[in-house]
Coordinates of C-alpha atoms and ligand atoms in Angstrom, one line a residue:
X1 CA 14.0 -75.3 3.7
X2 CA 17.1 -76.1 1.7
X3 CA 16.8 -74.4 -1.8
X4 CA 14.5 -71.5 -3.0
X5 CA 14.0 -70.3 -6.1
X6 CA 13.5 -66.6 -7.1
X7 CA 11.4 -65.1 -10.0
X8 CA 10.4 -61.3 -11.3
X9 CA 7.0 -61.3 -13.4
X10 CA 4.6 -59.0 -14.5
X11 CA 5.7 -55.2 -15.2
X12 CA 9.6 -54.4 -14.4
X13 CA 10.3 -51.9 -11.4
X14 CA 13.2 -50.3 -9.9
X15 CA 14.6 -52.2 -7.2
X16 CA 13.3 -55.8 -8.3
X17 CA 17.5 -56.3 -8.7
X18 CA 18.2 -55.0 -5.0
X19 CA 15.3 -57.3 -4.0
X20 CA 17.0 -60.5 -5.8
X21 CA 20.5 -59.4 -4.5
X22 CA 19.0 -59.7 -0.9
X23 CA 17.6 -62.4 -1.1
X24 CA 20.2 -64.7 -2.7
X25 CA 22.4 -62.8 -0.1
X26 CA 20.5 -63.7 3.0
X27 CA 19.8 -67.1 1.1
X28 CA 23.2 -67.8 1.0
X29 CA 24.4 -66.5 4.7
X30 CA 21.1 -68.8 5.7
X31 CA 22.8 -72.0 4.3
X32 CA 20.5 -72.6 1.8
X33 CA 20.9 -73.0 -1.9
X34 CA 19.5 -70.5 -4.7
X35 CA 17.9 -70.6 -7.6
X36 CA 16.9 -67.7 -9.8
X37 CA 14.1 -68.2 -12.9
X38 CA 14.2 -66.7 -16.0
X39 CA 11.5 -64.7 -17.5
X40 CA 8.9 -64.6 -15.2
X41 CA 6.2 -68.0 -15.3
X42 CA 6.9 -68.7 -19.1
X43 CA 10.3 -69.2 -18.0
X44 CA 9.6 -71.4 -15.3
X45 CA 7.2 -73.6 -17.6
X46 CA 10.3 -73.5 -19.8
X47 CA 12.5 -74.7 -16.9
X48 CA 14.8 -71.8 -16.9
X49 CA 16.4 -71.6 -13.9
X50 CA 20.0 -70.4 -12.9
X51 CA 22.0 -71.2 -9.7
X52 CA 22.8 -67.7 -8.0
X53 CA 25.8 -67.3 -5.8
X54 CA 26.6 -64.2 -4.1
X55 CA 29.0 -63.2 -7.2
X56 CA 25.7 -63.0 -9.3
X57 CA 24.3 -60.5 -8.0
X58 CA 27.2 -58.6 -7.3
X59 CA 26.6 -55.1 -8.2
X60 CA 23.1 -54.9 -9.3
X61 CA 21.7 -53.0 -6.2
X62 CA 22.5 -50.4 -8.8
X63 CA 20.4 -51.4 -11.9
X64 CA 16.6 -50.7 -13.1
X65 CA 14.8 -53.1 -14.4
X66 CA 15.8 -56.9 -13.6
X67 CA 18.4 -58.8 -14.7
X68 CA 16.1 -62.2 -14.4
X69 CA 13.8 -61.2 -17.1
X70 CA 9.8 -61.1 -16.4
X71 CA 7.2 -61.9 -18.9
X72 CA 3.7 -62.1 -19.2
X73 CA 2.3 -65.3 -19.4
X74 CA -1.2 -65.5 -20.0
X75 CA -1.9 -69.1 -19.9
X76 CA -0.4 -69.2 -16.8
X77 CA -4.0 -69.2 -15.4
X78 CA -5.2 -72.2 -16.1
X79 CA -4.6 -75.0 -14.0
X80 CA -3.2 -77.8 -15.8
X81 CA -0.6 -75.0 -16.8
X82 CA 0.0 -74.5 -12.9
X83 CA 0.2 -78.0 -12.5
X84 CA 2.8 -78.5 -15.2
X85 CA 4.9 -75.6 -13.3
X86 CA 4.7 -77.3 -9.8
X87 CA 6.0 -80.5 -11.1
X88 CA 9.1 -78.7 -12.2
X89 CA 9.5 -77.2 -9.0
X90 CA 9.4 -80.4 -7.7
X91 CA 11.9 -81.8 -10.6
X92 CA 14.4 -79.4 -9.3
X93 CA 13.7 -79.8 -5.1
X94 CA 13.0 -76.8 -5.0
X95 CA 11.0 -76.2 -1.2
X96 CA 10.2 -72.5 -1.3
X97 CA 9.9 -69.6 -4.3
X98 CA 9.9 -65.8 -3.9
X99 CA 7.9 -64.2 -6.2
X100 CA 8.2 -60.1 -7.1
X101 CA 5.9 -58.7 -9.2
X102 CA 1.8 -56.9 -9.4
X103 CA -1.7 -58.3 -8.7
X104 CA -1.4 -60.6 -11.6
X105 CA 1.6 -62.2 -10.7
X106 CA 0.8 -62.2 -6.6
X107 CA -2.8 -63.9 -8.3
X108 CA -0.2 -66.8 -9.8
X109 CA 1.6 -67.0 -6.6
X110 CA -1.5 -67.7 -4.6
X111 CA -2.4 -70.5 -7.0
X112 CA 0.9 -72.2 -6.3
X113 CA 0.9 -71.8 -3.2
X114 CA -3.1 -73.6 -3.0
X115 CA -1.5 -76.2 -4.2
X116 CA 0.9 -76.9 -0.9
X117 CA 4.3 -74.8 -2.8
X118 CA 5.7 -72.2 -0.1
X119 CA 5.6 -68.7 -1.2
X120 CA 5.9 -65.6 -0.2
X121 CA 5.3 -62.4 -2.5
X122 CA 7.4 -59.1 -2.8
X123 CA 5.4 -56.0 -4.0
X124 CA 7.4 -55.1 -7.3
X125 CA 5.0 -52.3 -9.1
X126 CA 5.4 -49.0 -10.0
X127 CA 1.8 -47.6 -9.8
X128 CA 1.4 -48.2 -6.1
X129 CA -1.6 -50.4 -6.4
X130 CA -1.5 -53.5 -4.5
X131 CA -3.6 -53.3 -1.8
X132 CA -2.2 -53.7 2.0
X133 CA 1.3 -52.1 1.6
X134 CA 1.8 -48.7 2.0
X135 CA 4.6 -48.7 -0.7
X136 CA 5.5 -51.0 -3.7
X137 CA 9.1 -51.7 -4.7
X138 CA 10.1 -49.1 -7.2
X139 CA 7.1 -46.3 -6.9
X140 CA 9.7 -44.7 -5.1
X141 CA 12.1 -44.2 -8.3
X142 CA 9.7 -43.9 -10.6
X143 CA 8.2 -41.0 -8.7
X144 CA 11.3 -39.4 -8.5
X145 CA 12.2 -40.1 -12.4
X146 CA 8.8 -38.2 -13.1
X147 CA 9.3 -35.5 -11.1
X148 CA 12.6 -34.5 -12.7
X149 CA 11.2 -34.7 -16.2
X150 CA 7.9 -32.8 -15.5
X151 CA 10.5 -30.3 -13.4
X152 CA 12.1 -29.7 -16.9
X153 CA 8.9 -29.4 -19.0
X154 CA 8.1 -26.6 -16.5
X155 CA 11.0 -24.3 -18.1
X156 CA 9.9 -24.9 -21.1
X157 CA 6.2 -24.5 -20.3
X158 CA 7.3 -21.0 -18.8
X159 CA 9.6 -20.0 -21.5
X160 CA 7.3 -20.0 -23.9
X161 CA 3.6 -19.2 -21.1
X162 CA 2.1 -22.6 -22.2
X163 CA 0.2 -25.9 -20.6
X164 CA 1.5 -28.7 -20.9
X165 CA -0.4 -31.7 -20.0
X166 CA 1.9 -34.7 -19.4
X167 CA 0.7 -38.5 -19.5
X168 CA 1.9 -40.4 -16.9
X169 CA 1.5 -44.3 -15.5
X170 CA -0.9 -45.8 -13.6
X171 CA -3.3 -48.3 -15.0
X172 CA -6.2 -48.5 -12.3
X173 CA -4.4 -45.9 -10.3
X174 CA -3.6 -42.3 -9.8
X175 CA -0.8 -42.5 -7.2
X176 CA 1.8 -41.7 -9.2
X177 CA 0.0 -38.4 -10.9
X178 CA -1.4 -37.2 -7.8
X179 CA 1.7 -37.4 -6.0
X180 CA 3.9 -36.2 -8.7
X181 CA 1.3 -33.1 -9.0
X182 CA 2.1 -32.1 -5.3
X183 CA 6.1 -33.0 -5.5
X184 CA 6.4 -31.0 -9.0
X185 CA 3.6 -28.0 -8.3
X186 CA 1.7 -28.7 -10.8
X187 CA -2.0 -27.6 -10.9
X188 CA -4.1 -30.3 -12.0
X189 CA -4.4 -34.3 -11.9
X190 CA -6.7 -36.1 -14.1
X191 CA -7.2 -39.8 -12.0
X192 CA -9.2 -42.9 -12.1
X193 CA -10.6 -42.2 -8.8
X194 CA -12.4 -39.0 -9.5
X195 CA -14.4 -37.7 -12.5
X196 CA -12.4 -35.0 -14.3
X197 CA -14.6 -31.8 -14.5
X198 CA -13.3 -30.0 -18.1
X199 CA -14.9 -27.0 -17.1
X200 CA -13.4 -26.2 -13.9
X201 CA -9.8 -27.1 -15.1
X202 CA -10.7 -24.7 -18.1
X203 CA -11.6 -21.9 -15.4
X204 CA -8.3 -22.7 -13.4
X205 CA -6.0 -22.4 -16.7
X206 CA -7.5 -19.0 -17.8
X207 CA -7.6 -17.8 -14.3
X208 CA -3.7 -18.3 -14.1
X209 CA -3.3 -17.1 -17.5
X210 CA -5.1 -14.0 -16.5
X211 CA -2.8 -13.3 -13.2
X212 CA 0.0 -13.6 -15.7
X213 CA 1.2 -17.6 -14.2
X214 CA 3.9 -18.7 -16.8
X215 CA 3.4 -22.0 -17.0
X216 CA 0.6 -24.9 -16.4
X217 CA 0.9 -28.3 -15.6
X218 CA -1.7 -31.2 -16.1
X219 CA -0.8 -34.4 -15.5
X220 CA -2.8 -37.5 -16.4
X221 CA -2.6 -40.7 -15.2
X222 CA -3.0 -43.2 -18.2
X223 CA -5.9 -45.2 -16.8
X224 CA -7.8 -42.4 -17.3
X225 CA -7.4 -41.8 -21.0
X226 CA -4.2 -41.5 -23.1
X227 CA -3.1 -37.7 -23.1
X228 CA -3.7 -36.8 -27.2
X229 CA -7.7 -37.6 -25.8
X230 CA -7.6 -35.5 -23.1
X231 CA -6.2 -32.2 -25.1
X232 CA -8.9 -32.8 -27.5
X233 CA -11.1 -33.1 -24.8
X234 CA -9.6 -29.4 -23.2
X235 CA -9.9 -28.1 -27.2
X236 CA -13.6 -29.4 -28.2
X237 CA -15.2 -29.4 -24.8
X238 CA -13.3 -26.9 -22.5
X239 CA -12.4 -24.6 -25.2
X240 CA -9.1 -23.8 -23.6
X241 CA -7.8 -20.4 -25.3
X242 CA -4.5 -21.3 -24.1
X243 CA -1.6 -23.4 -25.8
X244 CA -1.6 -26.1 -24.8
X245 CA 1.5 -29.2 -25.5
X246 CA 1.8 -32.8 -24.9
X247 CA 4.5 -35.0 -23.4
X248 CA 4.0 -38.8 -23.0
X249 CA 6.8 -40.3 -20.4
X250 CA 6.4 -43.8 -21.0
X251 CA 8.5 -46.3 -20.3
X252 CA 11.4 -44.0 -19.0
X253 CA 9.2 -44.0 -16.0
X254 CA 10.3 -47.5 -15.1
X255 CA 14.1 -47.1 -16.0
X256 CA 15.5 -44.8 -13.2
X257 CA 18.2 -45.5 -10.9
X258 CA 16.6 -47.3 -7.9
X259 CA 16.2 -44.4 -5.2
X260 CA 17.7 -45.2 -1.7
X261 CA 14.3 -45.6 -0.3
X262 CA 13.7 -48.3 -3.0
X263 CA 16.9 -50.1 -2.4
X264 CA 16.5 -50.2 1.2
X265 CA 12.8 -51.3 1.0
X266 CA 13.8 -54.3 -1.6
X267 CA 16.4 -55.1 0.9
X268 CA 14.5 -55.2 3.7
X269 CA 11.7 -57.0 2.3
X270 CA 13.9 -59.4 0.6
X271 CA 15.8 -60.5 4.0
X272 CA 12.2 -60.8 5.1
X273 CA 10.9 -63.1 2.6
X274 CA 14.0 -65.3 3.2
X275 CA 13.6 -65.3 6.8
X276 CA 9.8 -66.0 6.8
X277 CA 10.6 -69.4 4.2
X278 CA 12.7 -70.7 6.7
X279 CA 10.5 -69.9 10.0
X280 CA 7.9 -71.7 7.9
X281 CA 5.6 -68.7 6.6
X282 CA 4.1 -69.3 3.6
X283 CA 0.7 -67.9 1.4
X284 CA 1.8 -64.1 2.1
X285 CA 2.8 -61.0 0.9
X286 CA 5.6 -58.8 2.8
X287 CA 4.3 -55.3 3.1
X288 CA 5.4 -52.1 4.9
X289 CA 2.6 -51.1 6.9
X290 CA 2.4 -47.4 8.8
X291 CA 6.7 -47.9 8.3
X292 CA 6.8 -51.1 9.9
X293 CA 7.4 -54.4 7.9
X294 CA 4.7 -57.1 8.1
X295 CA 3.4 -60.0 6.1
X296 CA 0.2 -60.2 5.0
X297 CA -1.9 -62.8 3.6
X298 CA -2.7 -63.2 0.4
X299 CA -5.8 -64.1 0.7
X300 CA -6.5 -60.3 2.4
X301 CA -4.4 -58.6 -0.2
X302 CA -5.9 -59.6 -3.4
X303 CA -9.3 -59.1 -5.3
X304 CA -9.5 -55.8 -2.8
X305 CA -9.2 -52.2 -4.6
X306 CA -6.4 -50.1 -3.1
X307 CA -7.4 -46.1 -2.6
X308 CA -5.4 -43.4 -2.7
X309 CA -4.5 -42.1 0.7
X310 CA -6.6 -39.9 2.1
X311 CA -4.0 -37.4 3.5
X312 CA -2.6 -37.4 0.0
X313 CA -6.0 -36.2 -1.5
X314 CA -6.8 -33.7 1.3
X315 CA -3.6 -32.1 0.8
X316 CA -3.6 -32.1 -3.0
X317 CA -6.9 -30.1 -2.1
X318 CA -6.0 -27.9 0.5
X319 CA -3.2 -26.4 -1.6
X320 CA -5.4 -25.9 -4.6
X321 CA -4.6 -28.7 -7.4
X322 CA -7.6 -29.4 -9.1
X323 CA -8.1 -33.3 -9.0
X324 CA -11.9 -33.6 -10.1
X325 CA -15.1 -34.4 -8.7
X326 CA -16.0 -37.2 -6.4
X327 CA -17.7 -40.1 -8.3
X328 CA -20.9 -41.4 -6.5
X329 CA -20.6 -45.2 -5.6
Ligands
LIG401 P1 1.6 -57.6 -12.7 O1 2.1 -58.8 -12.0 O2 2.6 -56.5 -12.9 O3 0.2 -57.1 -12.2 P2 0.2 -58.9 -14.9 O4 -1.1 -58.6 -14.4 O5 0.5 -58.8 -16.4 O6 1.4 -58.1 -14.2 O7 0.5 -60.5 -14.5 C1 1.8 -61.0 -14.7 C2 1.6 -62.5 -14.9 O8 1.0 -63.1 -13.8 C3 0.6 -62.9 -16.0 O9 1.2 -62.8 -17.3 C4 0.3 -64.3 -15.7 O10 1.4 -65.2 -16.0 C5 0.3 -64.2 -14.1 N1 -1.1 -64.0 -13.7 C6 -1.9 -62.9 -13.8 N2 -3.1 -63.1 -13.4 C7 -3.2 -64.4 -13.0 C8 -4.2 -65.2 -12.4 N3 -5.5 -64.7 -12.2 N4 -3.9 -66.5 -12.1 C9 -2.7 -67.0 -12.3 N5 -1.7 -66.3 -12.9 C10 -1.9 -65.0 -13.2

């Protein structure tokens, strides 16, 4: 192992720059030569690549985003497309890649590495939902970006005694709004993994209106509907007397700061990548598992569903947020 290449793809998150600044780091410190890829695959197919030194990366432990670019690059799945990538890997020696990003980019990984490329994947997604790591590289920040908005909505929402209901990420999954719904005390979470029962949160929002609450808080993960379908959904169906207001967070939710806990985890998990390369891993994901770092294989990672946790759901429960009705499998 003499010269690895890094890329970003998919989706941004906080603390995909802390992961590339650790691993060029413990690239370098290693001996061996780094690479860093522009814009996700297209870039690679484009042969972008840029030599990283440790000055390159100076610095951007503090920055959102990443400063690599990502992309989506649909016709990355075919074959002759993955092909075409491999031989410029090959082109440009390169003997081992790092790859950050979702499913989808983790899914391109895999293919390269089927056909003999070392690679090892970092989780880089906000929504916490690849399946067999505990956490994800930026759910962390964005978790904490959403908490401090939705804790400002709530003085306005009491201010003036109304519901808000507040759209947040999460395409297949309702990490983010179930755990921001504990953090932020709010009272209900509309997720992909349960069915949302109109009725019941109807009964909750009059019942706190009634005991003279000031403010309600809804929040709805996007995968479930957008949050303009869901109000019409409390108006027509529910009847809500209340007022009720709408906030969409978008994209802010992946702009924050990178948290501590995300910088550390992209730190960690980037010295492990590196270190695996050269011990001669390859095929696998690093993951945090229970607190403890692991690598997992890809082949057990992907095409599998993650869940929410259980404790999570049990707690949201026990303290009385209203997160729906179980769906029968
Ligand atoms: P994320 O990685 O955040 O889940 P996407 O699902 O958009 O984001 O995937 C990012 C990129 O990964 C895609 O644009 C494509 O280039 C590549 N990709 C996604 N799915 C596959 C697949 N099944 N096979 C090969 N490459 C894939």
């Amino acid at each position: 192992m003499k010269r690895i290449a890094i890329m970003t793809s998919g989706g941004d998150s906080p603390g995909m720059n802390p992961a590339i600044r650790s691993i060029t780091r413990t690239g370098l410190h290693k001996g061996l030569e780094i690479f860093g890829i522009r814009h996700g695959y297209q870039g690679l197919l484009d042969d972008e690549f840029i030599p990283l030194d440790s000055h390159a990366v100076s610095g951007r432990i503090r920055d959102a985003g990443t400063f690599l670019g990502t992309s989506r690059c649909p016709e990355f799945i075919k074959e002759e497309v993955q092909l075409r990538a491999l031989k410029i890997m090959e082109k440009r020696r390169i003997d081992g890649l790092v790859i950050i990003g979702g499913d989808g980019s983790l899914t391109g990984a895999r293919a390269l590495y089927r056909y003999g490329l070392p690679v090892i994947g970092l989780p880089g997604t906000i929504d916490n939902d690849l399946f067999g790591t505990d956490m994800g590289i930026g759910v962390d920040t964005a978790l904490n970006t959403i908490i401090h908005l939705v804790d400002m909505i709530r003085a306005t929402a009491a201010s003036h005694r109304r519901c808000f209901v507040v759209e947040v990420m999460g395409r297949g999954s309702g990490y983010l709004a179930l755990m921001a719904c504990i953090s932020t005390g709010s009272q209900v979470a509309v997720i992909p993994e349960f069915r949302m029962n109109i009725p019941k949160i109807v009964q909750e929002l009059d019942r706190r209106s009634t005991n003279n609450h000031n403010a309600s808080v809804i929040l709805v993960a996007e995968g479930v509907c957008q949050g303009a379908e869901f109000m019409q959904r409390l108006v027509e169906v529910g009847k809500v007397k209340q007022e009720v207001r709408l906030t969409v967070l978008g994209h802010v939710q992946r702009g924050g700061t990178p948290t501590h806990y995300d910088r550390l985890l992209a730190s960690r998990m980037g010295e492990m990548a590196v270190l695996a390369l050269i011990s001669g891993e390859k095929g696998s994901m690093v993951a945090t598992v229970n607190g403890k770092m692991q690598l997992r294989d890809f082949d057990d990672i992907l095409d599998r569903r993650k869940g929410l946790p259980g404790d999570a759901i049990r707690l949201a429960r026990n303290i009385g947020i209203e997160i729906g009705d179980v769906v029968e499998s």
